[in-house]
Tab-separated table of C-alpha atoms in Angstrom:
chain	number	residue	atom	x	y	z
Z	270	UNK	CA	337.839	162.644	5.900
Z	271	UNK	CA	339.846	159.441	5.428
Z	272	UNK	CA	336.806	157.223	6.240
Z	273	UNK	CA	334.680	159.331	3.918
Z	274	UNK	CA	337.150	158.832	1.136
Z	275	UNK	CA	337.322	155.109	1.857
Z	276	UNK	CA	333.540	154.822	1.779
Z	277	UNK	CA	333.343	156.638	-1.575
Z	278	UNK	CA	335.876	154.038	-2.915
Z	279	UNK	CA	333.755	151.265	-1.337
Z	280	UNK	CA	330.623	152.452	-3.121
Z	281	UNK	CA	332.579	152.956	-6.340
Z	282	UNK	CA	333.454	149.257	-6.206
Z	283	UNK	CA	329.938	148.216	-5.109
Z	284	UNK	CA	328.091	150.198	-7.860
Z	285	UNK	CA	330.632	149.197	-10.454
Z	286	UNK	CA	330.432	151.085	-13.790
Z	287	UNK	CA	332.671	151.014	-16.790
Z	288	UNK	CA	335.154	153.965	-16.985
Z	289	UNK	CA	335.070	154.090	-20.817
Z	290	UNK	CA	335.708	157.653	-22.068
Z	291	UNK	CA	332.196	157.744	-23.645
Z	292	UNK	CA	330.786	158.004	-20.155
Z	293	UNK	CA	333.251	160.669	-18.853
Z	294	UNK	CA	330.723	163.411	-18.122
Z	295	UNK	CA	328.146	160.897	-16.709
Z	296	UNK	CA	330.816	159.366	-14.410
Z	297	UNK	CA	331.698	162.783	-13.012
Z	298	UNK	CA	328.001	163.256	-12.284
Z	299	UNK	CA	327.899	159.749	-10.708
Z	300	UNK	CA	330.859	160.578	-8.426
Z	301	UNK	CA	329.268	163.840	-7.278
Z	302	UNK	CA	325.557	163.108	-7.160
Z	303	UNK	CA	325.716	159.492	-6.051
Z	304	UNK	CA	328.902	158.432	-4.356
Z	305	UNK	CA	330.077	161.655	-2.690
Z	306	UNK	CA	326.576	162.825	-1.754
Z	307	UNK	CA	325.450	159.582	-0.154
Z	308	UNK	CA	328.633	157.792	0.969
Z	309	UNK	CA	327.742	158.012	4.692
Z	310	UNK	CA	323.978	158.312	4.445
Z	311	UNK	CA	321.156	155.874	4.144
Z	312	UNK	CA	321.559	152.858	1.841
Z	313	UNK	CA	318.161	153.403	0.249
Z	314	UNK	CA	319.148	156.867	-0.792
Z	315	UNK	CA	322.355	155.802	-2.518
Z	316	UNK	CA	320.546	152.833	-4.161
Z	317	UNK	CA	317.852	155.117	-5.632
Z	318	UNK	CA	320.436	157.619	-6.794
Z	319	UNK	CA	322.478	154.917	-8.489
Z	320	UNK	CA	319.439	153.599	-10.224
Z	321	UNK	CA	318.607	157.097	-11.611
Z	322	UNK	CA	322.166	157.996	-12.705
Z	323	UNK	CA	322.803	158.268	-16.400
Z	324	UNK	CA	326.078	156.319	-16.167
Z	325	UNK	CA	324.264	153.332	-14.495
Z	326	UNK	CA	321.342	153.573	-16.958
Z	327	UNK	CA	323.697	153.687	-19.949
Z	328	UNK	CA	326.241	151.002	-18.683
Z	329	UNK	CA	323.444	148.431	-18.040
Z	330	UNK	CA	321.282	149.429	-21.022
Z	331	UNK	CA	318.211	150.356	-18.965
Z	332	UNK	CA	317.837	153.626	-20.749
Z	333	UNK	CA	316.497	151.686	-23.767
Z	334	UNK	CA	314.347	149.288	-21.673
Z	335	UNK	CA	310.720	149.528	-22.790
Z	336	UNK	CA	307.423	147.732	-22.265
Z	337	UNK	CA	307.930	146.111	-25.721
Z	338	UNK	CA	311.548	144.918	-24.901
Z	339	UNK	CA	312.340	144.963	-21.196
Z	340	UNK	CA	316.102	144.759	-20.635
Z	341	UNK	CA	317.152	142.455	-17.745
Z	342	UNK	CA	320.718	143.713	-17.276
Z	343	UNK	CA	319.992	146.190	-14.500
Z	344	UNK	CA	317.435	143.949	-12.767
Z	345	UNK	CA	319.966	141.134	-12.620
Z	346	UNK	CA	322.865	143.395	-11.301
Z	347	UNK	CA	320.578	145.089	-8.833
Z	348	UNK	CA	319.679	141.665	-7.210
Z	349	UNK	CA	323.058	139.888	-7.599
Z	350	UNK	CA	325.515	142.730	-6.762
Z	351	UNK	CA	323.719	145.747	-5.383
Z	352	UNK	CA	321.358	144.258	-2.790
Z	353	UNK	CA	320.489	140.504	-2.075
Z	354	UNK	CA	323.702	138.910	-3.314
Z	355	UNK	CA	324.163	136.207	-5.857
Z	356	UNK	CA	322.672	133.526	-3.483
Z	357	UNK	CA	319.885	135.768	-2.469
Z	358	UNK	CA	316.149	134.681	-2.207
Z	359	UNK	CA	314.979	135.447	-5.713
Z	360	UNK	CA	314.449	133.607	-9.017
Z	361	UNK	CA	314.439	134.276	-12.799
Z	362	UNK	CA	310.831	135.330	-12.662
Z	363	UNK	CA	311.693	138.041	-10.100
Z	364	UNK	CA	314.393	139.274	-12.538
Z	365	UNK	CA	311.917	139.435	-15.384
Z	366	UNK	CA	309.295	141.219	-13.293
Z	367	UNK	CA	311.889	143.740	-11.973
Z	368	UNK	CA	313.011	144.490	-15.520
Z	369	UNK	CA	309.354	145.366	-16.301
Z	370	UNK	CA	309.196	147.582	-13.253
Z	371	UNK	CA	312.114	149.687	-14.533
Z	372	UNK	CA	310.967	150.144	-18.136
Z	373	UNK	CA	310.801	153.836	-18.876
Z	374	UNK	CA	313.634	154.745	-16.563
Z	375	UNK	CA	315.882	156.589	-19.068
Z	376	UNK	CA	317.982	159.654	-19.480
Z	377	UNK	CA	317.447	163.279	-20.550
Z	378	UNK	CA	320.591	165.452	-20.329
Z	379	UNK	CA	318.320	168.479	-20.077
Z	380	UNK	CA	317.311	167.341	-16.594
Z	381	UNK	CA	319.372	168.497	-13.557
Z	382	UNK	CA	320.472	164.935	-12.761
Z	383	UNK	CA	320.207	163.537	-16.262
Z	384	UNK	CA	317.303	161.225	-15.328
Z	385	UNK	CA	313.937	161.029	-17.074
Z	386	UNK	CA	310.943	158.779	-16.558
Z	387	UNK	CA	309.172	158.083	-19.838
Z	388	UNK	CA	305.599	157.029	-19.193
Z	389	UNK	CA	305.175	155.879	-22.797
Z	390	UNK	CA	307.943	153.250	-22.387
Z	391	UNK	CA	306.674	151.935	-19.009
Z	392	UNK	CA	304.934	148.578	-18.640
Z	393	UNK	CA	301.853	149.490	-16.460
Z	394	UNK	CA	300.702	145.904	-15.974
Z	395	UNK	CA	300.491	144.127	-12.673
Z	396	UNK	CA	303.640	142.552	-11.364
Z	397	UNK	CA	304.730	140.009	-8.749
Z	398	UNK	CA	308.108	140.577	-7.109
Z	399	UNK	CA	309.730	138.705	-4.303
Z	400	UNK	CA	306.288	137.416	-3.262
Z	401	UNK	CA	304.746	140.968	-3.286
Z	402	UNK	CA	301.943	142.071	-5.590
Z	403	UNK	CA	302.424	145.296	-7.430
Z	404	UNK	CA	299.166	146.841	-8.672
Z	405	UNK	CA	298.783	147.879	-12.360
Z	406	UNK	CA	298.422	151.351	-13.739
Z	407	UNK	CA	301.446	152.770	-11.966
Z	408	UNK	CA	304.393	154.641	-13.293
Z	409	UNK	CA	307.730	155.407	-11.630
Z	410	UNK	CA	306.285	154.140	-8.348
Z	411	UNK	CA	306.991	150.546	-9.614
Z	412	UNK	CA	310.750	151.050	-9.675
Z	413	UNK	CA	310.820	153.023	-6.481
Z	414	UNK	CA	308.786	150.265	-4.735
Z	415	UNK	CA	311.360	147.698	-5.886
Z	416	UNK	CA	314.297	149.743	-4.585
Z	417	UNK	CA	312.594	150.344	-1.162
Z	418	UNK	CA	311.701	146.648	-0.936
Z	419	UNK	CA	315.256	145.534	-1.728
Z	420	UNK	CA	316.937	148.222	0.469
Z	421	UNK	CA	314.938	147.046	3.512
Z	422	UNK	CA	315.165	143.367	2.829
Z	423	UNK	CA	316.972	141.214	5.565
Z	424	UNK	CA	319.061	139.501	2.914
Z	425	UNK	CA	320.332	142.871	1.732
Z	426	UNK	CA	321.119	143.829	5.374
Z	427	UNK	CA	323.189	140.644	5.765
Z	428	UNK	CA	324.862	140.861	2.373
Z	429	UNK	CA	325.845	144.435	2.830
Z	430	UNK	CA	326.984	143.920	6.428
Z	431	UNK	CA	329.294	141.137	5.409
Z	432	UNK	CA	330.704	143.136	2.619
Z	433	UNK	CA	331.468	146.189	4.873
Z	434	UNK	CA	333.096	143.726	7.404
Z	435	UNK	CA	335.190	142.165	4.701
Z	436	UNK	CA	336.409	145.662	3.721
Z	437	UNK	CA	337.244	146.922	7.275
Z	438	UNK	CA	337.788	143.886	9.460
Z	439	UNK	CA	338.735	140.551	7.834
Z	440	UNK	CA	338.574	138.820	4.414
Z	441	UNK	CA	336.677	136.011	6.172
Z	442	UNK	CA	333.996	137.992	8.140
Z	443	UNK	CA	333.425	136.688	11.671
Z	444	UNK	CA	329.857	135.420	11.692
Z	445	UNK	CA	329.203	136.850	15.141
Z	446	UNK	CA	329.970	140.322	13.887
Z	447	UNK	CA	327.914	139.682	10.604
Z	448	UNK	CA	324.926	138.762	12.774
Z	449	UNK	CA	325.072	141.746	15.107
Z	450	UNK	CA	325.814	144.234	12.206
Z	451	UNK	CA	322.906	142.814	10.226
Z	452	UNK	CA	320.640	143.548	13.213
Z	453	UNK	CA	322.028	147.082	13.505
Z	454	UNK	CA	321.481	147.655	9.815
Z	455	UNK	CA	317.803	146.576	10.115
Z	456	UNK	CA	317.134	148.620	13.151
Z	457	UNK	CA	318.805	151.787	11.726
Z	458	UNK	CA	317.087	151.339	8.324
Z	459	UNK	CA	320.468	151.011	6.634
Z	460	UNK	CA	322.087	154.085	8.157
Z	461	UNK	CA	325.778	153.723	7.039
Z	462	UNK	CA	327.235	155.806	9.858
Z	463	UNK	CA	325.369	153.781	12.498
Z	464	UNK	CA	326.462	150.514	10.916
Z	465	UNK	CA	330.086	151.612	10.673
Z	466	UNK	CA	330.107	152.819	14.190
Z	467	UNK	CA	328.917	149.435	15.429
Z	468	UNK	CA	331.659	147.618	13.421
Z	469	UNK	CA	334.439	149.854	14.760
Z	470	UNK	CA	333.328	149.554	18.262
Z	471	UNK	CA	332.961	145.724	18.130
Z	472	UNK	CA	335.252	143.300	19.915
Z	473	UNK	CA	335.918	141.630	16.543
Z	474	UNK	CA	337.300	144.822	15.084
Z	475	UNK	CA	339.488	145.316	18.179
Z	476	UNK	CA	340.970	141.845	17.709
């Protein structure tokens, strides 16, 4: 239970959102449907849940992102803070293309989770992201493809492993543990329980 609570706190920090009172209801939904539900699950699942959450959509203005005016706020934060890291293998063109992929991801409080995909707002053109070609005439699949690509990227595995080690082992993560944890992350497809078990059973943690 203590570890579960610590991991909810870890993800609250990782998927940082403003706590302005205007977002109170959405933040409660974020805590329940994203952080608490996926705290010890697969990284891909919590990444998708965060992308669809009304609080994230509102905080980074993606709920108004359309094919006429793609908003890059979420795309930039997704790469810099949520997955690959600020020094990750991407460029400004990737950010612009990812912003296009997430056009139409908006909110509708009549939905169970508050998420709604608006086909009319979505840019259905072809896209090129992190060296991968995305075919045209797709809808929500564009954004889901991006999230899966990032969740399973080796740079994400290393970035997230180092961040977990920094939280639970040392401010300056031992590179030997970062390397072994990254491999476990990749092999387990980002299974948080498996990754944490590896960290806690490591010689570096014991020291």
